[in-house]
Short mmCIF file of C-alpha atoms in Angstrom, two decimals:
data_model
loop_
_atom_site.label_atom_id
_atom_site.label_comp_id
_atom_site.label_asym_id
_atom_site.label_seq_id
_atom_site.Cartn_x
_atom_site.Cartn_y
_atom_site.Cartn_z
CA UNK A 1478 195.92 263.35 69.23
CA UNK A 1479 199.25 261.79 69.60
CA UNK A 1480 199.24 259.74 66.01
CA UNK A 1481 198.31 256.43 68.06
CA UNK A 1482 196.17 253.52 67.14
CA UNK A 1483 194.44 250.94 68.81
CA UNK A 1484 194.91 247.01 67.16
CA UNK A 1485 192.55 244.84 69.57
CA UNK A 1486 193.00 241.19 70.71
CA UNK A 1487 190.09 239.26 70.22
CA UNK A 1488 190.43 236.31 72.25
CA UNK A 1489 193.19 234.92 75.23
CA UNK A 1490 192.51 231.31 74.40
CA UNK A 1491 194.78 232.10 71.19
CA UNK A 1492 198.07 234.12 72.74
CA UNK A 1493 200.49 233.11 69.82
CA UNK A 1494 197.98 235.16 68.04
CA UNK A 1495 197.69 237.73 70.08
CA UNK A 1496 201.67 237.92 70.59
CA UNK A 1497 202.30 238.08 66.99
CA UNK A 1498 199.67 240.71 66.54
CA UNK A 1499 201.84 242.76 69.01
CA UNK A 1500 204.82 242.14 66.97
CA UNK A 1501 203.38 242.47 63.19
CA UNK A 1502 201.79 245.81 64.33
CA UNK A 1503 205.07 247.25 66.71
CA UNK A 1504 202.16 247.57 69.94
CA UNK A 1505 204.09 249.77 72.42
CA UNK A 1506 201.39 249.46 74.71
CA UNK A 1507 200.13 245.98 75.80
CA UNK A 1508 196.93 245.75 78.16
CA UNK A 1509 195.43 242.99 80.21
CA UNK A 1510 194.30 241.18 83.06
CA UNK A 1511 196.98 239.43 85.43
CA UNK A 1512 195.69 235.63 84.13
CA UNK A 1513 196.51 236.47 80.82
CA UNK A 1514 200.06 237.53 81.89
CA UNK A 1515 200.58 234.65 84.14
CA UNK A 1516 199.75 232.58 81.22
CA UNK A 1517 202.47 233.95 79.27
CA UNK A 1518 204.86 233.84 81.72
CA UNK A 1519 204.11 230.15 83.08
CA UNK A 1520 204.27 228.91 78.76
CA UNK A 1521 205.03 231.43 76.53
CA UNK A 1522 208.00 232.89 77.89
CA UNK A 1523 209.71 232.33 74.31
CA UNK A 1524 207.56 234.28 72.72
CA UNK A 1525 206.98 237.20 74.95
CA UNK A 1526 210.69 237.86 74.17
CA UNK A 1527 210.50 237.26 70.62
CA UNK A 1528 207.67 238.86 69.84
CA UNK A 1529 207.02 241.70 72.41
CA UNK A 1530 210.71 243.86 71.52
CA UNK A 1531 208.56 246.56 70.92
CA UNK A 1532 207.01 246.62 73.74
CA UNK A 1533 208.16 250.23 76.16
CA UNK A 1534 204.75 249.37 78.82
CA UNK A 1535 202.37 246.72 80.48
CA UNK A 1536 199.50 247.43 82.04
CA UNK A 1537 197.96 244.92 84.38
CA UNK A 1538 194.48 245.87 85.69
CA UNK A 1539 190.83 244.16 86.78
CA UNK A 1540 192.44 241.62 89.52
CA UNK A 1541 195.21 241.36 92.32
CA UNK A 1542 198.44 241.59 90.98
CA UNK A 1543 200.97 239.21 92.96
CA UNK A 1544 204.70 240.54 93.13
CA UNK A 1545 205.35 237.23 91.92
CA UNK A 1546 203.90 237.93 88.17
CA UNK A 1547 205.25 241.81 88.48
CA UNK A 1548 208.86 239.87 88.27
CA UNK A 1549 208.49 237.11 86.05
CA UNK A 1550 207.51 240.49 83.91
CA UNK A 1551 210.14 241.99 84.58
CA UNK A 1552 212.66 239.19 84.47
CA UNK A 1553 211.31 238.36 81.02
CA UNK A 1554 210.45 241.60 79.17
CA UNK A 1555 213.95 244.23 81.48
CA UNK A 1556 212.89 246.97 79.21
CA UNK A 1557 209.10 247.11 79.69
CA UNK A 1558 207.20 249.72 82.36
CA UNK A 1559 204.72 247.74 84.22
CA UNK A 1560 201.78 249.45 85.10
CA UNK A 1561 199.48 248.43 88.09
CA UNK A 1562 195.82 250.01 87.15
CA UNK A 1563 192.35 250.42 88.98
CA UNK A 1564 189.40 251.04 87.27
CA UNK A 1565 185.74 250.34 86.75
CA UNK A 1566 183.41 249.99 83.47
CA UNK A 1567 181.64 253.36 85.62
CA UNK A 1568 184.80 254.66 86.41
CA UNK A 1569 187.36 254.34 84.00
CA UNK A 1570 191.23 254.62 85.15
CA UNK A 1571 190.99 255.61 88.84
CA UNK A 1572 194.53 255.06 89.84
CA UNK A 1573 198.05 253.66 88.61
CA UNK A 1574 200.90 253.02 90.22
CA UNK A 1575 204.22 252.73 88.47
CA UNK A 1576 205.36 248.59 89.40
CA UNK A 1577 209.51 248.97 89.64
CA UNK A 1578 210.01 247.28 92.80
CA UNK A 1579 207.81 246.07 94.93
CA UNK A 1580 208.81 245.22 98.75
CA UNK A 1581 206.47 242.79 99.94
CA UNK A 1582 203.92 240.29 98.27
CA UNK A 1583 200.92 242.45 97.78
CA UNK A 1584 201.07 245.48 94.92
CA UNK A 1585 198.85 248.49 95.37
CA UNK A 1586 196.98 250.68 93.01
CA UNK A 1587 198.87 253.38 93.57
CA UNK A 1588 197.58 257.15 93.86
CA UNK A 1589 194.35 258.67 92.26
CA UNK A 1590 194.76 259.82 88.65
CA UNK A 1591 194.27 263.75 88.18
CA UNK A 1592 190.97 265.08 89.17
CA UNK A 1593 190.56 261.76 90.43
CA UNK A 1594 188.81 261.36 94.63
CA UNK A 1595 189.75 257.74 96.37
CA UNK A 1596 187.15 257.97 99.39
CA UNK A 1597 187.62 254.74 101.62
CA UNK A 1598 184.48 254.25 103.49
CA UNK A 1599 183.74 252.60 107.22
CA UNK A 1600 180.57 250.93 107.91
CA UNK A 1601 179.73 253.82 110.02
CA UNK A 1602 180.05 256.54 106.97
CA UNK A 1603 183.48 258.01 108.63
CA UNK A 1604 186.42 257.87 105.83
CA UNK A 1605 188.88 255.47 107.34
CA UNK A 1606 192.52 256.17 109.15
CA UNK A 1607 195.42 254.96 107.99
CA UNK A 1608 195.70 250.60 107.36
CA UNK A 1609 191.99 250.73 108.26
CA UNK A 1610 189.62 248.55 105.64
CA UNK A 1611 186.69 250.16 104.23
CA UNK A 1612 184.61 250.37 100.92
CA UNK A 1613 186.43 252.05 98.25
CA UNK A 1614 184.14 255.07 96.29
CA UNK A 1615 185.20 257.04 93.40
CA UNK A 1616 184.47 260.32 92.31
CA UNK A 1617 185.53 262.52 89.42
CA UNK A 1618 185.52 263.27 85.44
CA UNK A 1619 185.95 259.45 84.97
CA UNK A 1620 182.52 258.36 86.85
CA UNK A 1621 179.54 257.55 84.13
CA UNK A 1622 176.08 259.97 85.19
CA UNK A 1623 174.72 256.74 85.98
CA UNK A 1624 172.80 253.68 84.41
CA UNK A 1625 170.24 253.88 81.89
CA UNK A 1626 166.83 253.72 82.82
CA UNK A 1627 167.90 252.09 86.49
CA UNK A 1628 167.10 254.53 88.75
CA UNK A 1629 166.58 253.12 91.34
CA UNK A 1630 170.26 251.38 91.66
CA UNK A 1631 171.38 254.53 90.70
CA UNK A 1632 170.20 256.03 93.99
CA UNK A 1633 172.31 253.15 95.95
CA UNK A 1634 175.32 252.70 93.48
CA UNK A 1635 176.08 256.99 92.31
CA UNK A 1636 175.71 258.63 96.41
CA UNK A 1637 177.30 261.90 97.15
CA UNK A 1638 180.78 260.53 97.66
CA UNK A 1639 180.92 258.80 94.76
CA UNK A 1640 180.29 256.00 92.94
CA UNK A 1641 180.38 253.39 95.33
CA UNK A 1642 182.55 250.15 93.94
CA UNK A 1643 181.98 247.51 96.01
CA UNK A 1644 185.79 246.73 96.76
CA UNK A 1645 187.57 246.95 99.98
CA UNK A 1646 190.60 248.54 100.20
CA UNK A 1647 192.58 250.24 102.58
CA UNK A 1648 195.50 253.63 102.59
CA UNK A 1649 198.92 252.84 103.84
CA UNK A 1650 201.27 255.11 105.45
CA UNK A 1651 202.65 256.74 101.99
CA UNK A 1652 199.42 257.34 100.79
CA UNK A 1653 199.35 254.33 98.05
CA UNK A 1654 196.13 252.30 98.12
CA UNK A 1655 195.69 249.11 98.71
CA UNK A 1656 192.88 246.68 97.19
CA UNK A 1657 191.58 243.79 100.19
CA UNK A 1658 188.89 241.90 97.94
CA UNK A 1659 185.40 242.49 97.44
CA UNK A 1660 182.75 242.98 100.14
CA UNK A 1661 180.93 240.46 98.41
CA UNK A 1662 183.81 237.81 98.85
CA UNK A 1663 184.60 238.65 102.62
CA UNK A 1664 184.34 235.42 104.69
CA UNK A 1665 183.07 235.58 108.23
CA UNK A 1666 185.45 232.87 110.41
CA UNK A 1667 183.57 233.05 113.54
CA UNK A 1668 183.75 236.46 115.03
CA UNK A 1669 186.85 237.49 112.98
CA UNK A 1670 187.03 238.97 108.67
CA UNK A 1671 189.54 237.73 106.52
CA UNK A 1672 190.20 238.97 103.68
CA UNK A 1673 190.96 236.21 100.32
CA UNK A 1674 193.80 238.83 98.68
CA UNK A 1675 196.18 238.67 101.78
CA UNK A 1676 195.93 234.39 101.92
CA UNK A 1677 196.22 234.19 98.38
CA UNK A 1678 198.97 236.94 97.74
CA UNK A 1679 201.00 235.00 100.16
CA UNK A 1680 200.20 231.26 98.80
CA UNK A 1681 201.07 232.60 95.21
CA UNK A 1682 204.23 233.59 96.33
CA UNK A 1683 205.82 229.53 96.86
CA UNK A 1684 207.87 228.30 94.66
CA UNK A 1685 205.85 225.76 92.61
CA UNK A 1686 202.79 227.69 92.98
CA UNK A 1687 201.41 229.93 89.89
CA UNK A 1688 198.19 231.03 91.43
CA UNK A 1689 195.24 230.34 94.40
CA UNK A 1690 191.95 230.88 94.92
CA UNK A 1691 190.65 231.46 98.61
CA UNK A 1692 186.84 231.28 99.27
CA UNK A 1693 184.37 230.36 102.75
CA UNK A 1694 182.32 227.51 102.37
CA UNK A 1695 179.46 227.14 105.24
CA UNK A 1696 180.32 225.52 108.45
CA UNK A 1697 178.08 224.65 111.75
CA UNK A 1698 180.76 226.28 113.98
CA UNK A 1699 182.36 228.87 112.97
CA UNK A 1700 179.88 229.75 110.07
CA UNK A 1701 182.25 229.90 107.47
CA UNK A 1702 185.46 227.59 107.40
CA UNK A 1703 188.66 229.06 104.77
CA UNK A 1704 189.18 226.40 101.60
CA UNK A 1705 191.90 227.41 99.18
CA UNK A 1706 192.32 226.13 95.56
CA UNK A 1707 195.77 225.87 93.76
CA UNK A 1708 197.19 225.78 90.87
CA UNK A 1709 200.97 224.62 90.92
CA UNK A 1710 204.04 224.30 88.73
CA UNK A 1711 205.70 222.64 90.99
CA UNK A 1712 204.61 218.41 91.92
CA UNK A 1713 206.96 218.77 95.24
CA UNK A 1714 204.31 221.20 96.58
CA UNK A 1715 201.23 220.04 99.21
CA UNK A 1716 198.61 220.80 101.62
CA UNK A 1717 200.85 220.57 104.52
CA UNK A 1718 203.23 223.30 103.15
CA UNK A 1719 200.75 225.44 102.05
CA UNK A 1720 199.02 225.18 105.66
CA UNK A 1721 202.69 225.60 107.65
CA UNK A 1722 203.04 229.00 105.72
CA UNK A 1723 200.22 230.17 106.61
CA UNK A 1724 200.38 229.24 110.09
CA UNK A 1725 203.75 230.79 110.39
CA UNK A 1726 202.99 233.85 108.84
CA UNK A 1727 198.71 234.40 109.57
CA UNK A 1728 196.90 235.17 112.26
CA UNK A 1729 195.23 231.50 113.49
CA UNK A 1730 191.47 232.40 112.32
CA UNK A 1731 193.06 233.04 108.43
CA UNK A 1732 194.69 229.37 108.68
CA UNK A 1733 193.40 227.23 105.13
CA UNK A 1734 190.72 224.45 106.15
CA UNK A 1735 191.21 222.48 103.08
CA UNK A 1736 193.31 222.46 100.10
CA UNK A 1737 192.51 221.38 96.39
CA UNK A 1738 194.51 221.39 93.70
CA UNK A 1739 193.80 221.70 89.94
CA UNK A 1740 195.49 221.55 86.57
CA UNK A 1741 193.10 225.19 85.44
CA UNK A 1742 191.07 227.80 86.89
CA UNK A 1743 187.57 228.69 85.11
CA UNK A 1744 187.90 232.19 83.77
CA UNK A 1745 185.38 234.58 83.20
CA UNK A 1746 184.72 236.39 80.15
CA UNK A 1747 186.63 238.79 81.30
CA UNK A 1748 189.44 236.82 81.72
CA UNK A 1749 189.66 236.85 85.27
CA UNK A 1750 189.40 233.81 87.44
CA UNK A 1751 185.72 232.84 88.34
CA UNK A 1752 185.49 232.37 91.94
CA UNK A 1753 182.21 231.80 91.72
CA UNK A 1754 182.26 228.54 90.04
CA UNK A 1755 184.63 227.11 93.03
CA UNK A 1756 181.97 228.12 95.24
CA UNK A 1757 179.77 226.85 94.02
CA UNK A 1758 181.80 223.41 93.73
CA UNK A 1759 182.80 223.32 97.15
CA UNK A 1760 180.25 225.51 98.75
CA UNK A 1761 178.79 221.73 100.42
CA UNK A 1762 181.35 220.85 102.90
CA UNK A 1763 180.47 216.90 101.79
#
């Protein structure tokens, strides 16, 4: 409609490809999940600003955006829009939210899109009040009918609400929303939730650290105990910082167990870390 075109990347293990794609092809609009910007950033700051001048937006979608990456972006690429987008393979483009600045280490989705419902969901079927977690649903001209030939997870995943995501997330007092992790991923520390986005938003925001990875693995106690893997730029950071941070600035029940650290994270095919893999790894506390 608008004289656009669409050149696609084919693969993230290959971003001087991918970069000079952008640049033999003048891509205005540049697309992707947050590991594949905060592999550009950490490596390939060069040619980000050699070979994305024509770039006018980014939009970062499919995972938790840190404000950490939002101004490396920013820092790198002053005359880019960045984008933070919410969306679903069933429900394409649900929200946005317009970057600029951010005040504190976690960045929301943003408002619905047009014609767009956000419905977040207690336990108990009541939407929630303001700053209260529930499960986020979607309704609108961007839901699919439903999966074919599945009908009966269509009766469970399509309800009259909406489509129902499977992410927790939560309204502030402006109205922007707020994404708190999967239900899925929720650890159980005794008696108390905690929620991996809020430990890992902060832990990503050291100096010396480019990302982390908070998951439960089982204990006899307190049923699930907090571990936390990192991945750092910076050789001057440990566990004992990491752990004094998050004493100082979480509730006691949110403080890391254990800390690893690693040289990678396993990505999905999506692009976006596998968490399931550490899990796995660690899920035996021996």
């Amino acid at each position: 409609r608008n004289g656009a075109s669409v050149s696609v990347g084919h693969s993230m293990s290959l971003p001087g490809a991918l970069l000079k794609k952008i640049k033999d092809h003048g891509t205005t609009i540049f697309p992707g999940v947050p590991s594949l910007f905060m592999l550009l950033v950490q490596h390939y700051q060069e040619w980000l600003v050699q070979y994305g001048a024509s770039l006018r937006t980014i939009e970062i979608s499919s995972a938790s955006v840190t404000k950490k990456l939002v101004e490396s972006l920013q820092d790198i690429l002053p005359q880019v829009r960045i984008l933070n987008t919410y969306g679903l393979t069933e429900a394409l483009r649900a929200t946005y939210f317009d970057v600029g600045t951010t005040p504190n280490n976690e960045v929301p989705i943003g408002l619905p899109n047009p014609g767009v419902n956000i419905r977040i969901q207690s336990d108990s079927g009541e939407e929630c009040a303001t700053n209260e977690i529930g499960e986020l649903y979607i309704s609108g001209p961007n839901v699919a009918l439903g999966y074919w030939h599945r009908d009966q997870l269509n009766k469970t995943a399509f309800s009259p609400v909406g489509y129902k995501t499977g992410d927790l997330a939560c309204r502030d007092d402006n109205g922007l929303i707020f994404i708190k992790g999967r239900i899925d991923e929720m650890i159980k520390v005794g008696a108390e939730k905690v929620y991996p986005v809020e430990i890992e938003n902060l832990v990503a925001s050291i100096d010396g650290v480019a990302d982390a990875v908070s998951f439960g693995v089982s204990d006899p106690i307190l049923g699930q105990k907090l571990n936390l893997v990192v991945k750092r730029t910076g050789k001057n950071i440990d566990s004992s910082t990491i752990q004094q941070l998050c004493r100082k600035k979480l509730e006691k029940h949110k403080v890391i167990d254990s800390v690893y650290f690693v040289e990678q994270f396993p990505l999905a095919q999506s692009g976006k870390v596998d968490k399931n893999k550490f899990i796995e790894l660690f899920k035996n506390p021996n």
